[in-house]
PDB file of C-alpha atoms and ligand atoms in Angstrom:
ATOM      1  CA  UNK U   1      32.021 -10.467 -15.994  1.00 95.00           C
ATOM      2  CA  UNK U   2      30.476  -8.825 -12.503  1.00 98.00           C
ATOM      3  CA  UNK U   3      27.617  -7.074 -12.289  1.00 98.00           C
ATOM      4  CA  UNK U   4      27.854  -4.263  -9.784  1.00 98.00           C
ATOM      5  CA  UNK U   5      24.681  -2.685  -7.966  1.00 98.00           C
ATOM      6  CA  UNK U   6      24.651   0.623  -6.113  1.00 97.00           C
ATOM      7  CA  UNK U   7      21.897   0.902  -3.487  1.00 93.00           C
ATOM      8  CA  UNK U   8      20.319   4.606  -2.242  1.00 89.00           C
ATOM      9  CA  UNK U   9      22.181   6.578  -4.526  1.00 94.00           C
ATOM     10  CA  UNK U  10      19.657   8.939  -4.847  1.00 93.00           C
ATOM     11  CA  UNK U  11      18.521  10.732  -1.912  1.00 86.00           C
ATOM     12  CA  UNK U  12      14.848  10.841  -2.907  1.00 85.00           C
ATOM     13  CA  UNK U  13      14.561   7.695  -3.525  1.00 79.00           C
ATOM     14  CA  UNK U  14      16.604   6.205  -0.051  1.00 74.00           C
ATOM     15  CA  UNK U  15      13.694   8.765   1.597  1.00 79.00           C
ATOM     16  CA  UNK U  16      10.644   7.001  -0.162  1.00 81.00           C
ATOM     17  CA  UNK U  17      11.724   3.973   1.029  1.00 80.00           C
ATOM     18  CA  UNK U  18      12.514   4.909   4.687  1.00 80.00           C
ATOM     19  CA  UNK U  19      16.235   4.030   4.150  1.00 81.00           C
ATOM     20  CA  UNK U  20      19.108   6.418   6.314  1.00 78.00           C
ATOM     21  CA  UNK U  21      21.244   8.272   2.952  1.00 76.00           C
ATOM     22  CA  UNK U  22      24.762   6.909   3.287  1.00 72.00           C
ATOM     23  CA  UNK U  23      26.835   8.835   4.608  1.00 74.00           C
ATOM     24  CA  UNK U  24      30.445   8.286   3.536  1.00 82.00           C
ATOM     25  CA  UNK U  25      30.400   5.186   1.250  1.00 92.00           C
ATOM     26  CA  UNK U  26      27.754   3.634  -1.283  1.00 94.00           C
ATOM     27  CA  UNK U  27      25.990   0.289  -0.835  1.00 94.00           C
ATOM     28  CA  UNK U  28      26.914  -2.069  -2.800  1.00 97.00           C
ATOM     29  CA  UNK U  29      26.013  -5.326  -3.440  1.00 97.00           C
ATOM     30  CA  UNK U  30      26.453  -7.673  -6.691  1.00 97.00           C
ATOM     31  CA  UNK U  31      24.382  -9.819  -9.223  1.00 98.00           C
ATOM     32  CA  UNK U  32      25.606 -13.505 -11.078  1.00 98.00           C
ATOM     33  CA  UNK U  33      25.247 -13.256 -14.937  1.00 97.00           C
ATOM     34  CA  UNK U  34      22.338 -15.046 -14.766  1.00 98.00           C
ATOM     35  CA  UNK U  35      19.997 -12.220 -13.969  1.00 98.00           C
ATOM     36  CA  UNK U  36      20.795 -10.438 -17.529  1.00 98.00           C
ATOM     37  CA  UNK U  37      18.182 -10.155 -19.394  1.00 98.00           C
ATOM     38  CA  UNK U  38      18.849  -9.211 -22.651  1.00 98.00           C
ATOM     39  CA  UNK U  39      17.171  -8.385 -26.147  1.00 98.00           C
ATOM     40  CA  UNK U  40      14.020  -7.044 -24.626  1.00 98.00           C
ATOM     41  CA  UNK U  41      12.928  -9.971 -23.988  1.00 98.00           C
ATOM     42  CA  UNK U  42      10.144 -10.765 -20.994  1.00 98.00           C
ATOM     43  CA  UNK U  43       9.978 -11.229 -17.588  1.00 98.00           C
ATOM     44  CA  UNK U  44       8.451 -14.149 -16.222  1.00 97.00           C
ATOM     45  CA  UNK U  45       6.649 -12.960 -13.213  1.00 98.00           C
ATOM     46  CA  UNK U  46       8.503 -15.284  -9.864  1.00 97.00           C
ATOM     47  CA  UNK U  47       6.347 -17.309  -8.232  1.00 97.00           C
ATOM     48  CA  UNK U  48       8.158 -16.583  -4.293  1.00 97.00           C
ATOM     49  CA  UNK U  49       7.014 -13.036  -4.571  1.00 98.00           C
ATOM     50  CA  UNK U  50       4.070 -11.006  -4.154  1.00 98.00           C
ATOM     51  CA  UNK U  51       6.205  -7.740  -4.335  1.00 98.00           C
ATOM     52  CA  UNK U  52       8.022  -7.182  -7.365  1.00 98.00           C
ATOM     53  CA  UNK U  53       9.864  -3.764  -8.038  1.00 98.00           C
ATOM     54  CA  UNK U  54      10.951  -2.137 -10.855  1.00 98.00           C
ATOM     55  CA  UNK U  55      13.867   0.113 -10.098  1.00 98.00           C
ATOM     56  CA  UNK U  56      15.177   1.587 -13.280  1.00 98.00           C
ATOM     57  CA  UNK U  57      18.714   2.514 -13.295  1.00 98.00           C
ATOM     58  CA  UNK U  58      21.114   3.810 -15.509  1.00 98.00           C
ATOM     59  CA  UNK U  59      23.777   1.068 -16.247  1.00 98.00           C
ATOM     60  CA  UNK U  60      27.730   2.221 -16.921  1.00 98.00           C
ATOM     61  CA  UNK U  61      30.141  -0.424 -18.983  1.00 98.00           C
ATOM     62  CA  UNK U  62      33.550  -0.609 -17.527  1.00 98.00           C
ATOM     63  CA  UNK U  63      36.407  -0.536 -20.674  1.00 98.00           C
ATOM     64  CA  UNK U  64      39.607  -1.778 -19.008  1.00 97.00           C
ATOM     65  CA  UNK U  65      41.130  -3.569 -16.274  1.00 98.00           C
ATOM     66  CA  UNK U  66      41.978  -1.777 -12.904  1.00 96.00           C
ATOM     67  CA  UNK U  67      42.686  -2.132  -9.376  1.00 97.00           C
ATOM     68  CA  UNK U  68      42.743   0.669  -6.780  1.00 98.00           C
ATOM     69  CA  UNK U  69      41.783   3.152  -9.730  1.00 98.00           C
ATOM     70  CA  UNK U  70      42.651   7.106  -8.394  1.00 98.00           C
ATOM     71  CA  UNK U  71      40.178   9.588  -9.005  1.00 97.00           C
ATOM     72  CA  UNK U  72      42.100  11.291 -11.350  1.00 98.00           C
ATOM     73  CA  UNK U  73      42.002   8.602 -13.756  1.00 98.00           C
ATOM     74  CA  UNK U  74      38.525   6.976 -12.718  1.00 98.00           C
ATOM     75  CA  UNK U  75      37.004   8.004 -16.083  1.00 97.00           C
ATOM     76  CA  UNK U  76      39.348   6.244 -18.476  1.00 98.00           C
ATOM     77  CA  UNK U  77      37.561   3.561 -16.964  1.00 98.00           C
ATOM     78  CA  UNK U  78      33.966   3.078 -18.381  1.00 98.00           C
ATOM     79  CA  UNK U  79      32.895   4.217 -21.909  1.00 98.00           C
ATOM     80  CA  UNK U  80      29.082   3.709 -22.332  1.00 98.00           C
ATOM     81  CA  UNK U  81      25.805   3.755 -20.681  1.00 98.00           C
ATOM     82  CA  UNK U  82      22.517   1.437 -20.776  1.00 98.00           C
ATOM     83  CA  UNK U  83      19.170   1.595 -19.825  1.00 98.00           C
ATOM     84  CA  UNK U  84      18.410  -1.393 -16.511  1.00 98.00           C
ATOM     85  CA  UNK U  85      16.508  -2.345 -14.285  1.00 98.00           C
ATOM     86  CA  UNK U  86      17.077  -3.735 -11.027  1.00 98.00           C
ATOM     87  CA  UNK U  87      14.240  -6.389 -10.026  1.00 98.00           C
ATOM     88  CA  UNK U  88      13.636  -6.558  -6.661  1.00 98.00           C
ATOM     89  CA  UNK U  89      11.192  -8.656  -4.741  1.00 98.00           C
ATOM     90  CA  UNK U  90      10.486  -6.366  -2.001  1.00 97.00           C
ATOM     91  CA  UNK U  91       8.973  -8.700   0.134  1.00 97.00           C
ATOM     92  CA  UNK U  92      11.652 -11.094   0.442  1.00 97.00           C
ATOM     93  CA  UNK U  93      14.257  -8.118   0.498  1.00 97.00           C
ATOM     94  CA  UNK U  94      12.221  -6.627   3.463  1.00 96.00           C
ATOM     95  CA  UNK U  95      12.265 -10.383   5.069  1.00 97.00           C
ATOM     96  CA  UNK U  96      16.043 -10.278   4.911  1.00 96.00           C
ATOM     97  CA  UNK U  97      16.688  -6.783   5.930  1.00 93.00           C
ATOM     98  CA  UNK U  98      14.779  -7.527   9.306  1.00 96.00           C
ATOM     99  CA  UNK U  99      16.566 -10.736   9.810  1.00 96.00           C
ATOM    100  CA  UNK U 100      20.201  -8.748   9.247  1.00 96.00           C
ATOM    101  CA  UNK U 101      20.405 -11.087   6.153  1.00 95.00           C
ATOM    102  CA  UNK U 102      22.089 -10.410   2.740  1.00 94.00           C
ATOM    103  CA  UNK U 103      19.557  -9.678   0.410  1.00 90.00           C
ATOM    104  CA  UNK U 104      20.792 -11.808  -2.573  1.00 95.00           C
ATOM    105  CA  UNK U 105      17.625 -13.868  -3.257  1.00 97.00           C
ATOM    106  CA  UNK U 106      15.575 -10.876  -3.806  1.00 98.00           C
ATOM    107  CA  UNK U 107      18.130  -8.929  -5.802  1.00 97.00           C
ATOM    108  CA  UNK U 108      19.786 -11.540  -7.940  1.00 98.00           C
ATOM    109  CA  UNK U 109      17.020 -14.386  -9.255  1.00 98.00           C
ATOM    110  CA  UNK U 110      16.699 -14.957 -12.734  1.00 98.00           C
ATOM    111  CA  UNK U 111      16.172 -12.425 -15.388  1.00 97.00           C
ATOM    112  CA  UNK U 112      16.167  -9.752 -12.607  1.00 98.00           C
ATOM    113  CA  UNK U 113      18.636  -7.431 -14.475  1.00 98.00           C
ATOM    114  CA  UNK U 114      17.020  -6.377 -17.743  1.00 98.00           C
ATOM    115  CA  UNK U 115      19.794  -4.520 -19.726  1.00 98.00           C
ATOM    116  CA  UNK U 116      19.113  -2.891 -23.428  1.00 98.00           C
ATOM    117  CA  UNK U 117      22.033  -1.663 -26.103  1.00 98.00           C
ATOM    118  CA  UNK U 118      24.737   0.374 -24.560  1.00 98.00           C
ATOM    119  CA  UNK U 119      25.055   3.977 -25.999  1.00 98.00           C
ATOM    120  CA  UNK U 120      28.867   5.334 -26.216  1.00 98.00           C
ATOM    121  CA  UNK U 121      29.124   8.049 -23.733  1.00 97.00           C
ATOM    122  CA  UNK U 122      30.435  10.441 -26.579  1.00 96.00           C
ATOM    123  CA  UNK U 123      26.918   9.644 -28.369  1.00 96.00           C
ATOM    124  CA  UNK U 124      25.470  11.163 -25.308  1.00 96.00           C
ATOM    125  CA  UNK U 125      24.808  15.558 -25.220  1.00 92.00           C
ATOM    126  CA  UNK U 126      25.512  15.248 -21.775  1.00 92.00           C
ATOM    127  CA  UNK U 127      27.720  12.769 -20.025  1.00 93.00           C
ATOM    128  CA  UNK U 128      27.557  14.442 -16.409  1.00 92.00           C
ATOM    129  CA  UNK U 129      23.982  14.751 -16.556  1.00 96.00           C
ATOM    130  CA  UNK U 130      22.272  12.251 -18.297  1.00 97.00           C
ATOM    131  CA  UNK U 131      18.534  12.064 -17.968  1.00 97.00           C
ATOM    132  CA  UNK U 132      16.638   8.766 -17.898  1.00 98.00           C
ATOM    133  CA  UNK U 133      12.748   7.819 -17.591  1.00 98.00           C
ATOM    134  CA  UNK U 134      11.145   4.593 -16.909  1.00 98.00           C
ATOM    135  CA  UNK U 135       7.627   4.587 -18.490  1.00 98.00           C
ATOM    136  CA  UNK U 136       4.920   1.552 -17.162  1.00 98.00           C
ATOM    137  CA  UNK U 137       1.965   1.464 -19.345  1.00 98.00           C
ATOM    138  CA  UNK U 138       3.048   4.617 -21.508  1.00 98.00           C
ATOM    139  CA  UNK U 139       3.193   6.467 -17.727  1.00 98.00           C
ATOM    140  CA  UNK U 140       6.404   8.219 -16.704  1.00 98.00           C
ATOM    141  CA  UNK U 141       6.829   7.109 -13.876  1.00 98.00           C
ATOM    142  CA  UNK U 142      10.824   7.579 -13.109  1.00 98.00           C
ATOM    143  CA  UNK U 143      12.617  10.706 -13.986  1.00 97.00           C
ATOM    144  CA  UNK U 144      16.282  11.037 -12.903  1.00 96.00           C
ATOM    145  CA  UNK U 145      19.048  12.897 -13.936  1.00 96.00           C
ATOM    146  CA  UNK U 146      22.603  11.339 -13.049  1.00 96.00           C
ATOM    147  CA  UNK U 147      23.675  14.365 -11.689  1.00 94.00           C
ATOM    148  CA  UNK U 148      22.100  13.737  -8.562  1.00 94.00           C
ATOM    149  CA  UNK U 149      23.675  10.716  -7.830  1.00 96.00           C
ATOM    150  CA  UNK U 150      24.950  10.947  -4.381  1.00 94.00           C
ATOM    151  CA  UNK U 151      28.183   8.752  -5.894  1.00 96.00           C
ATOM    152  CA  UNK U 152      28.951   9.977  -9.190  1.00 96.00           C
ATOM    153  CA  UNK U 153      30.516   7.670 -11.963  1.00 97.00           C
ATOM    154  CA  UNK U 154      34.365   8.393 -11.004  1.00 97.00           C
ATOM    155  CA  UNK U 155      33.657   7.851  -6.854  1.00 97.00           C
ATOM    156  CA  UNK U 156      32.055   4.277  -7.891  1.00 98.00           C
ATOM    157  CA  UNK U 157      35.512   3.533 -10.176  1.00 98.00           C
ATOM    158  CA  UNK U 158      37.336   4.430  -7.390  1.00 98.00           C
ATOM    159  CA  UNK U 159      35.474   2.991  -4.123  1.00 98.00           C
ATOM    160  CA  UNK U 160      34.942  -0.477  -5.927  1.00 98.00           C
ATOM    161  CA  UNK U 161      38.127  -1.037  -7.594  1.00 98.00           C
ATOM    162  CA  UNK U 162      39.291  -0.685  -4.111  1.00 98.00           C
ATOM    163  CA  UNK U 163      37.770  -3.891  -3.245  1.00 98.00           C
ATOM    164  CA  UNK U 164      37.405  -5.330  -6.445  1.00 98.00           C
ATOM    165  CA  UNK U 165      39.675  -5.797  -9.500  1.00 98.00           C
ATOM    166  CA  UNK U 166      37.610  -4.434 -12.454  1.00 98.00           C
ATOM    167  CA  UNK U 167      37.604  -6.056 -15.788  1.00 98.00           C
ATOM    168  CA  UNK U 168      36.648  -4.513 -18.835  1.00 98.00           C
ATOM    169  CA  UNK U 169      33.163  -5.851 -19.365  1.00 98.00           C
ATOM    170  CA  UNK U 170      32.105  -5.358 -15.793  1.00 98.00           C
ATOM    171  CA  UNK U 171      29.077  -3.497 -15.545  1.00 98.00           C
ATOM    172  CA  UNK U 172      27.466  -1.229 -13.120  1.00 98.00           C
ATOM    173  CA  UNK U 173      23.922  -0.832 -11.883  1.00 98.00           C
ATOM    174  CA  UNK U 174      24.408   2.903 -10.448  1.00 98.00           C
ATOM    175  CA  UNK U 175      21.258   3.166  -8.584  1.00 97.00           C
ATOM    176  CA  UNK U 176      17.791   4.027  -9.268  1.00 96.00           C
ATOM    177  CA  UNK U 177      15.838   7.512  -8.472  1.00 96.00           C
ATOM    178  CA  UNK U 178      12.395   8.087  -6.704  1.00 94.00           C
ATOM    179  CA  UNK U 179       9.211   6.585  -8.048  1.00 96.00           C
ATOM    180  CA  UNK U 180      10.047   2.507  -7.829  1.00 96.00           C
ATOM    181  CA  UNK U 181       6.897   0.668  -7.584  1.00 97.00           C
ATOM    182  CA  UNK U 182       5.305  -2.776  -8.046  1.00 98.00           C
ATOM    183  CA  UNK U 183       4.700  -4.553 -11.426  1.00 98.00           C
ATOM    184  CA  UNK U 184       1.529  -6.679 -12.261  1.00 98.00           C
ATOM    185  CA  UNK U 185       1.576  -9.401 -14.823  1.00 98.00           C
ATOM    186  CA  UNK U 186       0.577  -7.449 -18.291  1.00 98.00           C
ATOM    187  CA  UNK U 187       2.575  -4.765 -17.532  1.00 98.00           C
ATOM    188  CA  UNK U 188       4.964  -3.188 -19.907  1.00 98.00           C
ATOM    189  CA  UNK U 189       8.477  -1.198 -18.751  1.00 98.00           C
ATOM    190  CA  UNK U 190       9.826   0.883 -20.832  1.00 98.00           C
ATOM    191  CA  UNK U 191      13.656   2.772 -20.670  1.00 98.00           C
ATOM    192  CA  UNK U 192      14.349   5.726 -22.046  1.00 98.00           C
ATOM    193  CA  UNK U 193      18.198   7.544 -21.990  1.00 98.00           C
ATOM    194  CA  UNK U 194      17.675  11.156 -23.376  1.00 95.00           C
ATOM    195  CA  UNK U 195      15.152  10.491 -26.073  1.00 90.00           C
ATOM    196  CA  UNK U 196      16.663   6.963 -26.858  1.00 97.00           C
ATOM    197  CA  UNK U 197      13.820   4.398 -26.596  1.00 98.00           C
ATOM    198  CA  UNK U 198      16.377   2.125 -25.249  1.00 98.00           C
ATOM    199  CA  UNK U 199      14.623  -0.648 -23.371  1.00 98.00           C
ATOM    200  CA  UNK U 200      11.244  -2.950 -23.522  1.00 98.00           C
ATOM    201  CA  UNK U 201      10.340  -5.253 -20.706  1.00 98.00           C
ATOM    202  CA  UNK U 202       6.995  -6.732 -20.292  1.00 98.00           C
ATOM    203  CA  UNK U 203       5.696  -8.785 -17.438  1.00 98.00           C
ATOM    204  CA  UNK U 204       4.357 -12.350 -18.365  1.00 97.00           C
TER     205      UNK U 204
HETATM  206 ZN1   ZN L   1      18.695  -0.648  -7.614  1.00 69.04          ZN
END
């Protein structure tokens, strides 16, 4: 199983954090399957960062093999959406970015993929324009609607199953809209899809 991560795909959110919008392809970068963090259960706040980010993200379940997908057939290729979020210690990510270093270590530690229950896309009123919220503290403080994803669902099929064989099971991170921000220990993250209460996170 990979777990696939889209960087800048919204605009708003590439802008807030002083990041160039790509321009032809998305970022991409990966997480192992030990960053899951399942069944609502906690996050241990790291001790190498004084920086961490929430970045909630929508979170699309690939259904079937593929290689070199066409865009034609991209969306027989993922069946269901959760509610993530992408942990990111920006401090260390920052440290890396000015060094031209990958930014693994502050992307994929430990726990640093809360996912909840997926939701089959044909539970969902709107599949091309789903609306998410992170709430911290009962505060909204994320709002995005996948329709302005500069990549949409069936470009990400395509462009990574150009580098990557995709097996069913493979998940994708698709990027997370404007309003990340820092989490203290005592904090509480909450993900919403439409008016699922999908996801619980709180920061020990
Ligand atoms: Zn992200």
């Amino acid at each position: 199983m990979k777990i696939f991560c889209i960087g800048r795909n919204y605009a708003d959110h590439a802008k807030e954090l002083n990041n160039p919008v790509p321009v032809g392809d998305p970022v991409v970068f990966m997480k192992p399957n030990t960053a899951l963090l399942v069944n609502n259960k906690p996050l241990y706040y790291p001790d190498y960062t004084e920086n961490l980010h929430y970045e909630g993200e929508i979170v699309l379940r690939v259904c079937k093999n593929g290689r070199s997908v066409q865009p034609e057939f991209a969306a027989r290729y993922y069946d269901a959406v959760a509610f993530g979020i992408d942990f990111t210690a920006r401090d260390i990510q920052d440290r890396q970015k000015a060094k031209g270093l990958p930014w693994e270590i502050a992307k994929g530690f430990d726990r640093s993929a809360p996912l909840s229950k997926w939701i089959a896309l044909e539970d969902i009123n709107n599949p091309k324009n789903i609306h998410f919220q992170l709430k911290k503290n009962g505060e909204v403080v994320q709002d995005g609607h996948s329709e302005n994803m500069l990549f949409p669902f069936d470009h990400l099929i395509v462009y990574l199953s150009k580098y990557f064989t995709l097996h069913k099971g493979d998940m994708i991170y698709t990027g997370t809209p404007a309003g990340v921000g820092p989490v203290q220990k005592g904090d509480v993250l909450e993900g919403f899809i439409e008016d699922r209460h999908l996801l619980t996170c709180a920061i020990k």
